[in-house]
Amino acid sequence: MAFMGSLDQGTSSTRFIVFDETGSIVGQHQLEHRQILPQAGWVEHDASEIWQRTQEVIKGALANAGILANQLAGIGITNQRETTVIWDRESGRPLSNAIVWQDTRTQEFLSSLTDEVK
């Protein structure tokens, strides 16, 4: 029997769901991650924490479903909109926290660009 996986990396948590051939959920696992608020209007996530949570939820959901990773026919992935992170090419590590889509630190700059276009 083939299975499908769904990875949902959201704003407050990461979850992985395993579906069987009929579309029924046969396993799932979800973990929250920290919201980092360095100052008013700024919202960040620790990209390394998200990567760790991603690995944990996949392993947890597979164990919950009682299957091995090689039994997955494919994986669908969703993410949290326009959240941005820069990774170091050499080390594979993030260079800073991810800037979350809710962050407003560039609002003034973006407003000035909009004014220039008008």
mmCIF file with all atom_site columns, C-alpha atoms in Angstrom:
data_model
loop_
_atom_site.group_PDB
_atom_site.id
_atom_site.type_symbol
_atom_site.label_atom_id
_atom_site.label_alt_id
_atom_site.label_comp_id
_atom_site.label_asym_id
_atom_site.label_entity_id
_atom_site.label_seq_id
_atom_site.pdbx_PDB_ins_code
_atom_site.Cartn_x
_atom_site.Cartn_y
_atom_site.Cartn_z
_atom_site.occupancy
_atom_site.B_iso_or_equiv
_atom_site.pdbx_formal_charge
_atom_site.auth_seq_id
_atom_site.auth_comp_id
_atom_site.auth_asym_id
_atom_site.auth_atom_id
_atom_site.pdbx_PDB_model_num
ATOM 1   C CA . MET A 1 1   ? 0.000  0.000  0.000  1.00 0.00 ? 1   MET A CA 1
ATOM 2   C CA . ALA A 1 2   ? 1.284  3.486  -0.888 1.00 0.00 ? 2   ALA A CA 1
ATOM 3   C CA . PHE A 1 3   ? 0.911  6.472  1.403  1.00 0.00 ? 3   PHE A CA 1
ATOM 4   C CA . MET A 1 4   ? 1.079  10.245 0.924  1.00 0.00 ? 4   MET A CA 1
ATOM 5   C CA . GLY A 1 5   ? 2.514  12.766 3.358  1.00 0.00 ? 5   GLY A CA 1
ATOM 6   C CA . SER A 1 6   ? 1.580  16.383 3.931  1.00 0.00 ? 6   SER A CA 1
ATOM 7   C CA . LEU A 1 7   ? 4.006  18.804 5.585  1.00 0.00 ? 7   LEU A CA 1
ATOM 8   C CA . ASP A 1 8   ? 2.397  22.010 6.858  1.00 0.00 ? 8   ASP A CA 1
ATOM 9   C CA . GLN A 1 9   ? 5.021  24.451 8.111  1.00 0.00 ? 9   GLN A CA 1
ATOM 10  C CA . GLY A 1 10  ? 2.819  27.161 9.606  1.00 0.00 ? 10  GLY A CA 1
ATOM 11  C CA . THR A 1 11  ? 3.258  30.381 11.524 1.00 0.00 ? 11  THR A CA 1
ATOM 12  C CA . SER A 1 12  ? 2.909  28.803 14.958 1.00 0.00 ? 12  SER A CA 1
ATOM 13  C CA . SER A 1 13  ? 3.608  25.101 14.386 1.00 0.00 ? 13  SER A CA 1
ATOM 14  C CA . THR A 1 14  ? 4.812  22.399 12.025 1.00 0.00 ? 14  THR A CA 1
ATOM 15  C CA . ARG A 1 15  ? 2.739  19.288 11.344 1.00 0.00 ? 15  ARG A CA 1
ATOM 16  C CA . PHE A 1 16  ? 3.017  16.192 9.193  1.00 0.00 ? 16  PHE A CA 1
ATOM 17  C CA . ILE A 1 17  ? 0.027  14.055 8.232  1.00 0.00 ? 17  ILE A CA 1
ATOM 18  C CA . VAL A 1 18  ? 0.117  10.625 6.588  1.00 0.00 ? 18  VAL A CA 1
ATOM 19  C CA . PHE A 1 19  ? -2.783 9.576  4.336  1.00 0.00 ? 19  PHE A CA 1
ATOM 20  C CA . ASP A 1 20  ? -3.561 6.128  2.974  1.00 0.00 ? 20  ASP A CA 1
ATOM 21  C CA . GLU A 1 21  ? -4.755 5.369  -0.573 1.00 0.00 ? 21  GLU A CA 1
ATOM 22  C CA . THR A 1 22  ? -8.349 6.241  0.348  1.00 0.00 ? 22  THR A CA 1
ATOM 23  C CA . GLY A 1 23  ? -7.362 9.669  1.712  1.00 0.00 ? 23  GLY A CA 1
ATOM 24  C CA . SER A 1 24  ? -7.891 8.661  5.330  1.00 0.00 ? 24  SER A CA 1
ATOM 25  C CA . ILE A 1 25  ? -5.490 10.025 7.943  1.00 0.00 ? 25  ILE A CA 1
ATOM 26  C CA . VAL A 1 26  ? -3.430 7.157  9.340  1.00 0.00 ? 26  VAL A CA 1
ATOM 27  C CA . GLY A 1 27  ? -0.824 9.143  11.275 1.00 0.00 ? 27  GLY A CA 1
ATOM 28  C CA . GLN A 1 28  ? 0.012  12.688 12.283 1.00 0.00 ? 28  GLN A CA 1
ATOM 29  C CA . HIS A 1 29  ? 2.282  14.691 14.533 1.00 0.00 ? 29  HIS A CA 1
ATOM 30  C CA . GLN A 1 30  ? 2.437  18.429 15.320 1.00 0.00 ? 30  GLN A CA 1
ATOM 31  C CA . LEU A 1 31  ? 4.861  20.620 17.280 1.00 0.00 ? 31  LEU A CA 1
ATOM 32  C CA . GLU A 1 32  ? 4.780  24.343 18.031 1.00 0.00 ? 32  GLU A CA 1
ATOM 33  C CA . HIS A 1 33  ? 7.766  26.629 17.569 1.00 0.00 ? 33  HIS A CA 1
ATOM 34  C CA . ARG A 1 34  ? 8.739  29.828 19.358 1.00 0.00 ? 34  ARG A CA 1
ATOM 35  C CA . GLN A 1 35  ? 7.612  33.258 18.259 1.00 0.00 ? 35  GLN A CA 1
ATOM 36  C CA . ILE A 1 36  ? 10.531 35.684 18.622 1.00 0.00 ? 36  ILE A CA 1
ATOM 37  C CA . LEU A 1 37  ? 9.445  39.310 19.125 1.00 0.00 ? 37  LEU A CA 1
ATOM 38  C CA . PRO A 1 38  ? 12.656 41.402 19.424 1.00 0.00 ? 38  PRO A CA 1
ATOM 39  C CA . GLN A 1 39  ? 10.737 44.692 19.365 1.00 0.00 ? 39  GLN A CA 1
ATOM 40  C CA . ALA A 1 40  ? 7.312  46.084 18.535 1.00 0.00 ? 40  ALA A CA 1
ATOM 41  C CA . GLY A 1 41  ? 6.215  45.057 15.040 1.00 0.00 ? 41  GLY A CA 1
ATOM 42  C CA . TRP A 1 42  ? 9.021  42.550 14.529 1.00 0.00 ? 42  TRP A CA 1
ATOM 43  C CA . VAL A 1 43  ? 8.224  38.833 14.285 1.00 0.00 ? 43  VAL A CA 1
ATOM 44  C CA . GLU A 1 44  ? 10.943 36.224 13.802 1.00 0.00 ? 44  GLU A CA 1
ATOM 45  C CA . HIS A 1 45  ? 11.407 32.457 13.944 1.00 0.00 ? 45  HIS A CA 1
ATOM 46  C CA . ASP A 1 46  ? 14.513 30.401 14.599 1.00 0.00 ? 46  ASP A CA 1
ATOM 47  C CA . ALA A 1 47  ? 14.997 28.620 11.255 1.00 0.00 ? 47  ALA A CA 1
ATOM 48  C CA . SER A 1 48  ? 17.106 25.885 12.870 1.00 0.00 ? 48  SER A CA 1
ATOM 49  C CA . GLU A 1 49  ? 14.274 25.183 15.305 1.00 0.00 ? 49  GLU A CA 1
ATOM 50  C CA . ILE A 1 50  ? 11.812 24.916 12.410 1.00 0.00 ? 50  ILE A CA 1
ATOM 51  C CA . TRP A 1 51  ? 14.136 22.491 10.598 1.00 0.00 ? 51  TRP A CA 1
ATOM 52  C CA . GLN A 1 52  ? 14.437 20.402 13.774 1.00 0.00 ? 52  GLN A CA 1
ATOM 53  C CA . ARG A 1 53  ? 10.651 20.409 14.286 1.00 0.00 ? 53  ARG A CA 1
ATOM 54  C CA . THR A 1 54  ? 10.159 19.384 10.652 1.00 0.00 ? 54  THR A CA 1
ATOM 55  C CA . GLN A 1 55  ? 12.323 16.302 11.118 1.00 0.00 ? 55  GLN A CA 1
ATOM 56  C CA . GLU A 1 56  ? 10.613 15.463 14.421 1.00 0.00 ? 56  GLU A CA 1
ATOM 57  C CA . VAL A 1 57  ? 7.041  15.701 13.083 1.00 0.00 ? 57  VAL A CA 1
ATOM 58  C CA . ILE A 1 58  ? 7.841  13.559 10.051 1.00 0.00 ? 58  ILE A CA 1
ATOM 59  C CA . LYS A 1 59  ? 9.396  10.858 12.227 1.00 0.00 ? 59  LYS A CA 1
ATOM 60  C CA . GLY A 1 60  ? 6.516  11.099 14.712 1.00 0.00 ? 60  GLY A CA 1
ATOM 61  C CA . ALA A 1 61  ? 3.787  10.837 12.087 1.00 0.00 ? 61  ALA A CA 1
ATOM 62  C CA . LEU A 1 62  ? 5.481  7.909  10.358 1.00 0.00 ? 62  LEU A CA 1
ATOM 63  C CA . ALA A 1 63  ? 5.797  6.109  13.698 1.00 0.00 ? 63  ALA A CA 1
ATOM 64  C CA . ASN A 1 64  ? 2.166  6.943  14.499 1.00 0.00 ? 64  ASN A CA 1
ATOM 65  C CA . ALA A 1 65  ? 1.111  5.486  11.133 1.00 0.00 ? 65  ALA A CA 1
ATOM 66  C CA . GLY A 1 66  ? 3.332  2.437  11.636 1.00 0.00 ? 66  GLY A CA 1
ATOM 67  C CA . ILE A 1 67  ? 5.095  2.886  8.282  1.00 0.00 ? 67  ILE A CA 1
ATOM 68  C CA . LEU A 1 68  ? 8.590  3.576  6.971  1.00 0.00 ? 68  LEU A CA 1
ATOM 69  C CA . ALA A 1 69  ? 9.610  6.646  4.963  1.00 0.00 ? 69  ALA A CA 1
ATOM 70  C CA . ASN A 1 70  ? 10.141 4.548  1.822  1.00 0.00 ? 70  ASN A CA 1
ATOM 71  C CA . GLN A 1 71  ? 6.422  3.698  1.864  1.00 0.00 ? 71  GLN A CA 1
ATOM 72  C CA . LEU A 1 72  ? 5.557  7.320  1.062  1.00 0.00 ? 72  LEU A CA 1
ATOM 73  C CA . ALA A 1 73  ? 4.726  7.791  -2.622 1.00 0.00 ? 73  ALA A CA 1
ATOM 74  C CA . GLY A 1 74  ? 5.124  11.561 -2.269 1.00 0.00 ? 74  GLY A CA 1
ATOM 75  C CA . ILE A 1 75  ? 4.937  14.575 0.011  1.00 0.00 ? 75  ILE A CA 1
ATOM 76  C CA . GLY A 1 76  ? 2.996  17.822 -0.387 1.00 0.00 ? 76  GLY A CA 1
ATOM 77  C CA . ILE A 1 77  ? 4.455  20.911 1.293  1.00 0.00 ? 77  ILE A CA 1
ATOM 78  C CA . THR A 1 78  ? 2.819  24.142 2.441  1.00 0.00 ? 78  THR A CA 1
ATOM 79  C CA . ASN A 1 79  ? 4.618  26.993 4.151  1.00 0.00 ? 79  ASN A CA 1
ATOM 80  C CA . GLN A 1 80  ? 3.886  30.215 5.969  1.00 0.00 ? 80  GLN A CA 1
ATOM 81  C CA . ARG A 1 81  ? 3.427  32.719 3.164  1.00 0.00 ? 81  ARG A CA 1
ATOM 82  C CA . GLU A 1 82  ? 6.220  35.246 2.654  1.00 0.00 ? 82  GLU A CA 1
ATOM 83  C CA . THR A 1 83  ? 8.448  34.320 5.591  1.00 0.00 ? 83  THR A CA 1
ATOM 84  C CA . THR A 1 84  ? 12.082 34.792 4.538  1.00 0.00 ? 84  THR A CA 1
ATOM 85  C CA . VAL A 1 85  ? 15.314 33.172 5.678  1.00 0.00 ? 85  VAL A CA 1
ATOM 86  C CA . ILE A 1 86  ? 18.838 33.270 4.260  1.00 0.00 ? 86  ILE A CA 1
ATOM 87  C CA . TRP A 1 87  ? 20.919 30.079 4.458  1.00 0.00 ? 87  TRP A CA 1
ATOM 88  C CA . ASP A 1 88  ? 24.710 29.844 4.296  1.00 0.00 ? 88  ASP A CA 1
ATOM 89  C CA . ARG A 1 89  ? 25.648 27.919 1.155  1.00 0.00 ? 89  ARG A CA 1
ATOM 90  C CA . GLU A 1 90  ? 28.716 26.335 2.751  1.00 0.00 ? 90  GLU A CA 1
ATOM 91  C CA . SER A 1 91  ? 27.355 25.281 6.134  1.00 0.00 ? 91  SER A CA 1
ATOM 92  C CA . GLY A 1 92  ? 23.642 24.942 5.350  1.00 0.00 ? 92  GLY A CA 1
ATOM 93  C CA . ARG A 1 93  ? 22.891 26.967 8.486  1.00 0.00 ? 93  ARG A CA 1
ATOM 94  C CA . PRO A 1 94  ? 20.673 30.050 8.633  1.00 0.00 ? 94  PRO A CA 1
ATOM 95  C CA . LEU A 1 95  ? 22.518 33.387 8.736  1.00 0.00 ? 95  LEU A CA 1
ATOM 96  C CA . SER A 1 96  ? 19.843 34.922 10.962 1.00 0.00 ? 96  SER A CA 1
ATOM 97  C CA . ASN A 1 97  ? 16.357 34.309 12.254 1.00 0.00 ? 97  ASN A CA 1
ATOM 98  C CA . ALA A 1 98  ? 13.616 34.019 9.659  1.00 0.00 ? 98  ALA A CA 1
ATOM 99  C CA . ILE A 1 99  ? 11.634 37.227 9.176  1.00 0.00 ? 99  ILE A CA 1
ATOM 100 C CA . VAL A 1 100 ? 7.987  36.189 9.468  1.00 0.00 ? 100 VAL A CA 1
ATOM 101 C CA . TRP A 1 101 ? 5.286  37.409 7.087  1.00 0.00 ? 101 TRP A CA 1
ATOM 102 C CA . GLN A 1 102 ? 3.614  39.302 9.973  1.00 0.00 ? 102 GLN A CA 1
ATOM 103 C CA . ASP A 1 103 ? 6.726  41.459 10.524 1.00 0.00 ? 103 ASP A CA 1
ATOM 104 C CA . THR A 1 104 ? 6.171  45.185 9.875  1.00 0.00 ? 104 THR A CA 1
ATOM 105 C CA . ARG A 1 105 ? 9.771  46.492 9.963  1.00 0.00 ? 105 ARG A CA 1
ATOM 106 C CA . THR A 1 106 ? 9.755  47.288 6.225  1.00 0.00 ? 106 THR A CA 1
ATOM 107 C CA . GLN A 1 107 ? 6.343  48.966 6.198  1.00 0.00 ? 107 GLN A CA 1
ATOM 108 C CA . GLU A 1 108 ? 7.719  52.519 5.874  1.00 0.00 ? 108 GLU A CA 1
ATOM 109 C CA . PHE A 1 109 ? 10.085 51.527 3.049  1.00 0.00 ? 109 PHE A CA 1
ATOM 110 C CA . LEU A 1 110 ? 7.335  49.700 1.160  1.00 0.00 ? 110 LEU A CA 1
ATOM 111 C CA . SER A 1 111 ? 5.001  52.675 1.556  1.00 0.00 ? 111 SER A CA 1
ATOM 112 C CA . SER A 1 112 ? 7.665  54.934 0.003  1.00 0.00 ? 112 SER A CA 1
ATOM 113 C CA . LEU A 1 113 ? 7.976  52.563 -2.967 1.00 0.00 ? 113 LEU A CA 1
ATOM 114 C CA . THR A 1 114 ? 4.219  52.609 -3.417 1.00 0.00 ? 114 THR A CA 1
ATOM 115 C CA . ASP A 1 115 ? 4.256  56.420 -3.355 1.00 0.00 ? 115 ASP A CA 1
ATOM 116 C CA . GLU A 1 116 ? 6.969  56.478 -6.064 1.00 0.00 ? 116 GLU A CA 1
ATOM 117 C CA . VAL A 1 117 ? 4.887  54.269 -8.345 1.00 0.00 ? 117 VAL A CA 1
ATOM 118 C CA . LYS A 1 118 ? 1.794  56.482 -8.052 1.00 0.00 ? 118 LYS A CA 1
#
